[in-house]
Tab-separated table of C-alpha atoms and ligand atoms in Angstrom:
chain	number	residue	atom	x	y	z
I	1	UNK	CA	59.230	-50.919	112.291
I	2	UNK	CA	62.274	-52.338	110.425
I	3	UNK	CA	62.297	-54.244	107.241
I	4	UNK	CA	65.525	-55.079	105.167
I	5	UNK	CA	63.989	-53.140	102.020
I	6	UNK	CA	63.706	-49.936	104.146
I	7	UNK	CA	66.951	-49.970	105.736
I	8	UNK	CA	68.681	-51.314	102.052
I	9	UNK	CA	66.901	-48.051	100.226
I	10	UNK	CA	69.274	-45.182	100.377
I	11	UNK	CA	71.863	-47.148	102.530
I	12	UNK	CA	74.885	-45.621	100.918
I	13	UNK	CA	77.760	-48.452	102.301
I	14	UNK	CA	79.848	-50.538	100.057
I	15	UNK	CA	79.419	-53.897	102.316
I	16	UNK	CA	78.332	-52.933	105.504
I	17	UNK	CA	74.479	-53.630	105.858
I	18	UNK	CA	74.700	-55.015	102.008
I	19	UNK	CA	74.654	-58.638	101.970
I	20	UNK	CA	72.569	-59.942	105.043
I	21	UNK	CA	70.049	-57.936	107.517
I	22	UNK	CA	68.491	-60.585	109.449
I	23	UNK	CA	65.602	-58.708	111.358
I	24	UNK	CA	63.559	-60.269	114.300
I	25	UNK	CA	60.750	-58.761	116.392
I	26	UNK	CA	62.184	-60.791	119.751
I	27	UNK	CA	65.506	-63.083	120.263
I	28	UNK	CA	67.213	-63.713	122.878
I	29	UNK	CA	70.670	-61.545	122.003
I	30	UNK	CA	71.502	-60.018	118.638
I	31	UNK	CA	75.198	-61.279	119.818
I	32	UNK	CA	74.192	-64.783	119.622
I	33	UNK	CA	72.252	-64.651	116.102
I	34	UNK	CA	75.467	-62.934	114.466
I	35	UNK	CA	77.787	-65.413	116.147
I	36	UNK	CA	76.027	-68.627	114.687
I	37	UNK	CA	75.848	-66.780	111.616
I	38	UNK	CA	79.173	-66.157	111.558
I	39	UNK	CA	79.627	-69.668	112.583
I	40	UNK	CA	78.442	-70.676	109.484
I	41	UNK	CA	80.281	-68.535	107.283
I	42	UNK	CA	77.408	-65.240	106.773
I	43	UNK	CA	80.353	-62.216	105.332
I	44	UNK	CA	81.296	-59.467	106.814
I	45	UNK	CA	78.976	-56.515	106.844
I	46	UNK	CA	75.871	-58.600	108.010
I	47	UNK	CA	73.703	-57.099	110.117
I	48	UNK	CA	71.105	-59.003	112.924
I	49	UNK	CA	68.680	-56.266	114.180
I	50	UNK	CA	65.966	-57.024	117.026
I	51	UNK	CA	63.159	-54.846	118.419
I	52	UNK	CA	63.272	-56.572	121.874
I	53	UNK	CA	66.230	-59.133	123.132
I	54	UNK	CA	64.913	-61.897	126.135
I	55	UNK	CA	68.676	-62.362	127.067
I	56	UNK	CA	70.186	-58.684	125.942
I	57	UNK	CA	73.620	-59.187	127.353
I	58	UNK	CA	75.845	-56.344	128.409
I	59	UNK	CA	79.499	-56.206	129.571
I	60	UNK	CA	80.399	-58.070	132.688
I	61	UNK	CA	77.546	-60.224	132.395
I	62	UNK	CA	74.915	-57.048	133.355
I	63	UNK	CA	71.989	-57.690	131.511
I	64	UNK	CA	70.964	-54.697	128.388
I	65	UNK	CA	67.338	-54.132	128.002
I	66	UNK	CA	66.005	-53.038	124.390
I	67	UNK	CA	62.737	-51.020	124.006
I	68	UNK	CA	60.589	-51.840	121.694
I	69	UNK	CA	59.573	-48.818	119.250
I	70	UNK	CA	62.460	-46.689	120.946
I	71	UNK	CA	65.713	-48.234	120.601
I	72	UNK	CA	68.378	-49.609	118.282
I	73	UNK	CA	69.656	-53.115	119.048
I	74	UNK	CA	71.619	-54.595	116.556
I	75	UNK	CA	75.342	-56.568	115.772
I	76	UNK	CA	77.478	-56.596	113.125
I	77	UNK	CA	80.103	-59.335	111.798
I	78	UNK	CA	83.223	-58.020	111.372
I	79	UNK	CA	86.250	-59.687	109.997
I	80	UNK	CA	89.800	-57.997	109.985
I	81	UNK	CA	92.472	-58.950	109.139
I	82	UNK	CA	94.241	-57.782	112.238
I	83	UNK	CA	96.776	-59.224	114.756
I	84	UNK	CA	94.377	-60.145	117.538
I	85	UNK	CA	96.441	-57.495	120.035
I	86	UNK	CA	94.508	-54.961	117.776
I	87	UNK	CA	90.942	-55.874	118.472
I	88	UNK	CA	89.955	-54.052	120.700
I	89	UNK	CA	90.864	-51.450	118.470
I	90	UNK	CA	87.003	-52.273	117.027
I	91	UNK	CA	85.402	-50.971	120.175
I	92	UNK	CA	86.742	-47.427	119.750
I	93	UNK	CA	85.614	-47.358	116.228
I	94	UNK	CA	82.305	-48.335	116.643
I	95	UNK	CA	82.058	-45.663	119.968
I	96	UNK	CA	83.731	-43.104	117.216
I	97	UNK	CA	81.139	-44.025	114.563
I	98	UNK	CA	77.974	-43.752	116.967
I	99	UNK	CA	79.711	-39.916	118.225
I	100	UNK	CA	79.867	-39.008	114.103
I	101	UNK	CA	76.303	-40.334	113.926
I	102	UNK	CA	75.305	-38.707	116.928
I	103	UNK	CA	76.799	-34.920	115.117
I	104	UNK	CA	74.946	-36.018	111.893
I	105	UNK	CA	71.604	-35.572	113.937
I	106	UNK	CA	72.675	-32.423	115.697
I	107	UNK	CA	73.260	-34.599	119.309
I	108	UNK	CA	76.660	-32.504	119.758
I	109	UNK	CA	76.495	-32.870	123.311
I	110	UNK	CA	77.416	-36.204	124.096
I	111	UNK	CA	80.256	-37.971	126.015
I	112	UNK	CA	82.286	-40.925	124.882
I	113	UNK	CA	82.751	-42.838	128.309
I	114	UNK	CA	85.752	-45.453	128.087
I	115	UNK	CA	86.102	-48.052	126.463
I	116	UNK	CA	82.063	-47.850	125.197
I	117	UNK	CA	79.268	-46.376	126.525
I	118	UNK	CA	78.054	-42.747	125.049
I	119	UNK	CA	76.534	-40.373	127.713
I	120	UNK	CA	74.130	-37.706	127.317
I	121	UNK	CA	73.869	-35.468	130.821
I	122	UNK	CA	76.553	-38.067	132.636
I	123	UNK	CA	73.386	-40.759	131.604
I	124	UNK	CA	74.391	-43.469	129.332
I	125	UNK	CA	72.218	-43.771	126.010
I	126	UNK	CA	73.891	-46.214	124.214
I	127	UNK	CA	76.380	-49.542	125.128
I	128	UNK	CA	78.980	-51.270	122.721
I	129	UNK	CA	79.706	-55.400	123.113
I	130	UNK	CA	82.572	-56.500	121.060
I	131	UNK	CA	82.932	-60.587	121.064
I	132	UNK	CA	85.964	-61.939	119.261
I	133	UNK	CA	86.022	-65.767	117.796
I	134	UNK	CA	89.459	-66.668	117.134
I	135	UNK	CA	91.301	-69.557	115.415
I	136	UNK	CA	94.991	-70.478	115.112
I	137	UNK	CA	95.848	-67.726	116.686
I	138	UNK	CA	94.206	-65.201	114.268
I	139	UNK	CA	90.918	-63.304	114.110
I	140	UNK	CA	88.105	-65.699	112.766
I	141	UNK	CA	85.489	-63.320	113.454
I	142	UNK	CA	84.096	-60.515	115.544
I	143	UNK	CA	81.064	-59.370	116.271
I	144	UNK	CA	79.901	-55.863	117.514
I	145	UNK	CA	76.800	-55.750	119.015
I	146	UNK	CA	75.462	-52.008	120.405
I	147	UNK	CA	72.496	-51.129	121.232
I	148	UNK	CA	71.051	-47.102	121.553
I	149	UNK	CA	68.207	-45.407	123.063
I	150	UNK	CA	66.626	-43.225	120.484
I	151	UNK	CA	63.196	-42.342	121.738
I	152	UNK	CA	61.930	-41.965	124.199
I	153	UNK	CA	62.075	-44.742	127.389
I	154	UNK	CA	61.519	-42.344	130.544
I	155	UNK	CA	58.222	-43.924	131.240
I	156	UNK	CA	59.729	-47.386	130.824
I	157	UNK	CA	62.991	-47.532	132.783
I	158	UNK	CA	62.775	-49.745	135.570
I	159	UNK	CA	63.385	-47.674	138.943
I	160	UNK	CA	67.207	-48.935	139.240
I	161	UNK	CA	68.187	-47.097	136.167
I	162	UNK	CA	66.613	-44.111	136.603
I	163	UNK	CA	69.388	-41.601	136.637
I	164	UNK	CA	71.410	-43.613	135.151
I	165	UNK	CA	70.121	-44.578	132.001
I	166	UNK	CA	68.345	-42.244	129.374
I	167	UNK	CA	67.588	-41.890	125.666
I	168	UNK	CA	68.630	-39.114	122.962
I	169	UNK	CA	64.847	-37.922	122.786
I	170	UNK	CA	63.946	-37.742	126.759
I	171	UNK	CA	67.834	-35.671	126.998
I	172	UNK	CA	67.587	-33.640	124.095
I	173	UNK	CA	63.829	-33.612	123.001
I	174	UNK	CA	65.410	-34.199	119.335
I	175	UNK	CA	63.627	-36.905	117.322
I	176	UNK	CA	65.548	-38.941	115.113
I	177	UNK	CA	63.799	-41.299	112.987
I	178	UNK	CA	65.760	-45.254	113.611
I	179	UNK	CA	66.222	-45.971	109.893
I	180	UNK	CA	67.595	-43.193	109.103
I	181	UNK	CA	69.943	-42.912	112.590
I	182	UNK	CA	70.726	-46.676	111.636
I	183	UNK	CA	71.861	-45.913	107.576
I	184	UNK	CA	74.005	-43.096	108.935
I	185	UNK	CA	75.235	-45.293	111.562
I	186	UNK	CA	76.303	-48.207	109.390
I	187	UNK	CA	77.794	-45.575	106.929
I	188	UNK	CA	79.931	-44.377	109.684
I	189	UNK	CA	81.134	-47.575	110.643
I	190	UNK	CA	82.119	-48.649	107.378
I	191	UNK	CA	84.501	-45.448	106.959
I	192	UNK	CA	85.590	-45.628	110.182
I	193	UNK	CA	86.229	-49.771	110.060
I	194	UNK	CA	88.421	-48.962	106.731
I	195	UNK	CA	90.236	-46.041	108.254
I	196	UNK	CA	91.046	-48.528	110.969
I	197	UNK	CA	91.967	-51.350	108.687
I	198	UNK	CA	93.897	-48.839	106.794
I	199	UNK	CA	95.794	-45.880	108.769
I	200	UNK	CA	95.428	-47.737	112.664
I	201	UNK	CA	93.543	-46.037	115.393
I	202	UNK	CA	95.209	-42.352	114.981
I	203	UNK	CA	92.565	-40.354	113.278
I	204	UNK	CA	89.761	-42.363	115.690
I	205	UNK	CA	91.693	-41.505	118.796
I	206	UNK	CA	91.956	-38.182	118.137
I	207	UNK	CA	88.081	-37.807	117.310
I	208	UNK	CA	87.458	-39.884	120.473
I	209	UNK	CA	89.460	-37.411	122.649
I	210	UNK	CA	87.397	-34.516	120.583
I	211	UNK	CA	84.269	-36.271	121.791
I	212	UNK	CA	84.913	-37.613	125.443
I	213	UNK	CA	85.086	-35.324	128.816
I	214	UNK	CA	87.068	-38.032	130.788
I	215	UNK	CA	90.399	-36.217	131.004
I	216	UNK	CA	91.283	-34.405	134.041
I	217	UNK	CA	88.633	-36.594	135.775
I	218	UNK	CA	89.088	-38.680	139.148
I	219	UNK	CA	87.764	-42.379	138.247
I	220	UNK	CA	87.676	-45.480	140.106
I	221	UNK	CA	88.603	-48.550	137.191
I	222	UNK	CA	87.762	-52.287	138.355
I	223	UNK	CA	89.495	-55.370	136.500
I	224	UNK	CA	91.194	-58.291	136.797
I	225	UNK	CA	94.143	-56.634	139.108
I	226	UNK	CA	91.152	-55.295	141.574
I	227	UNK	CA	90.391	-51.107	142.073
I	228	UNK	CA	92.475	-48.515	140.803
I	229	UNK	CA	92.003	-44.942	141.257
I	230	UNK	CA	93.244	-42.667	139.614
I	231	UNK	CA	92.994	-39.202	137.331
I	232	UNK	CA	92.618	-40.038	133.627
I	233	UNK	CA	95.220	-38.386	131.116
I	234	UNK	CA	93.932	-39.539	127.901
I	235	UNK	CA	93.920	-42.556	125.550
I	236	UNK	CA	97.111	-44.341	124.477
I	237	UNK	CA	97.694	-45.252	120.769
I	238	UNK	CA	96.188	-48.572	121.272
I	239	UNK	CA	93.095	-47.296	122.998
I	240	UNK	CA	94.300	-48.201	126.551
I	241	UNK	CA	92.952	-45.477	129.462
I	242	UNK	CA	96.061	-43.596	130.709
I	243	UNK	CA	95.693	-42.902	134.416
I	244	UNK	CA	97.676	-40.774	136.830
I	245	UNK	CA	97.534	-42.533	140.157
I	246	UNK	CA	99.447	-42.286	143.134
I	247	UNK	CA	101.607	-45.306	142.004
I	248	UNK	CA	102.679	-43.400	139.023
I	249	UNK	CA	101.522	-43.706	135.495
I	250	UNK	CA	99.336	-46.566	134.576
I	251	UNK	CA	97.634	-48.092	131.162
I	252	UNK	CA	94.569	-49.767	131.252
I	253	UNK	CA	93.693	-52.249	128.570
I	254	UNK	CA	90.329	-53.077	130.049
I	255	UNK	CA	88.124	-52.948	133.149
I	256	UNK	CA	84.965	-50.819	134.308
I	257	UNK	CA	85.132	-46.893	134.718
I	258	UNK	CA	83.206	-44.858	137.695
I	259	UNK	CA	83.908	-41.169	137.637
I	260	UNK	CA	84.634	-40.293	141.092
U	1	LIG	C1	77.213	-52.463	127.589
U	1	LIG	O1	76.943	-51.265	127.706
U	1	LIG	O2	77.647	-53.114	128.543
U	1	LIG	C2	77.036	-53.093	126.252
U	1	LIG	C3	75.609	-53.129	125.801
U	1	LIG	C4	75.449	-53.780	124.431
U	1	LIG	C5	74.030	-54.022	124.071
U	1	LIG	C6	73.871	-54.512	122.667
U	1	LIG	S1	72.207	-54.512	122.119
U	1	LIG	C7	72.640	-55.425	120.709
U	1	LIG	C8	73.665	-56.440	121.135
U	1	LIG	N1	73.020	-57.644	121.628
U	1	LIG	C9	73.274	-57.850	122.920
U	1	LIG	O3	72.854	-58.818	123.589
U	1	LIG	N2	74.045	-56.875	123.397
U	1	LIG	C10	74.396	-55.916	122.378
């Protein structure tokens, strides 16, 4: 079970997790509690946590289930002072900082799937949702919501996500106890946020490309523009996918991976 005072003793952040960690057995999406509070001026660094969402959202309007007992579900408000062009530089570094986690618990093999999911075994154990609020043309807030299997949810998983979804426990058999994955975690974040803020995506890239097996791979990427396939090159230095494709070289700022 989470309570603020457990989380808050031995957190070792400066902000992150310091001021607010607004904790709720079920809401509807961890997303929507941070945005209102953000709405109404909560600082940066506040934290909504949530053993089960009703409405869990995911990217492209798929739906994220939380287990109860098993899983982390939880958003953060962020607030940089970044051009908003640079935003979605936030998704890499929270992906990064749940990899660096992942290595502080001795879960070394694990994928970093553009732009945010983290595989274990090709199964994904853990989503990122980054929603941006802006305002005269500049970042008014954003909020970064992700959500990680920890134990275990084999028995649980409804039958279309078998295969497809997992936990750390049921692909590793490590346990990892959530407050202490989650004060590691928000550590992370907040040295990987400032090394954003500070230095730009560089260092973050780099660890990303350490800690993702997409290169060399055939993908399929939908968007916007439709299906692209293509073999994936790397990351750009703003966190776009590089593809090879028959078309030439292509950047992709956003869309929805399939390895082929
Ligand atoms: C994805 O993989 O498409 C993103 C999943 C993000 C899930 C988290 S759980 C906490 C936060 N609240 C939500 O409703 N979604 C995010």
């Amino acid at each position: 079970m989470f309570t603020e005072a457990l989380i808050k003793d031995g957190l070792q952040t400066f902000f992150m997790g310091q001021c607010g960690i607004f904790i709720y057995d079920e809401i509807k999406s961890t997303n929507d509690i941070a945005y209102m509070l953000a709405e109404k001026s909560s600082p940066e660094g506040t934290i909504v946590i949530a053993e089960s969402q009703s409405g869990g959202r995911g990217r492209r309007g798929r739906k994220w289930i939380s287990f109860p007992g098993q899983s982390l579900s939880f958003s953060v408000i962020l607030k940089p002072e970044i051009p908003i062009e640079s935003a979605a530089g936030i998704t890499l570094v929270m992906a990064v900082s749940l990899s660096d986690t992942l290595h502080d618990f001795s879960v070394h093999k694990h994928s970093i799937k553009w732009p945010n999911d983290i595989l274990i075994n090709s199964k994904k154990i853990s989503g990122i949702l980054t929603e941006l609020k802006t305002a005269s043309g500049r970042i008014d807030f954003i909020i970064a919501g992700t959500g990680i299997n920890i134990g275990t949810i084999k028995n649980l998983l409804p039958p279309e996500l078998h295969g497809i979804a997992s936990s750390i426990y049921d692909e590793t058999g490590i346990i990892i106890n959530r407050i202490n994955f989650m004060q590691k975690l928000l550590l992370n974040i907040e040295n990987r946020y400032k090394e954003f803020i500070s230095s730009g995506l560089e260092g973050i890239i780099s660890s990303w490309k350490e800690n993702s097996d997409m290169a060399g791979k055939r993908v399929s990427v939908t968007n916007a523009d439709g299906v692209i396939e293509g073999t994936v090159t790397g990351i750009n230095e703003s966190g776009s996918l590089v593809l090879e494709t028959g078309q030439g070289r292509l950047e992709i700022i956003s869309g929805e991976v399939s390895i082929l």
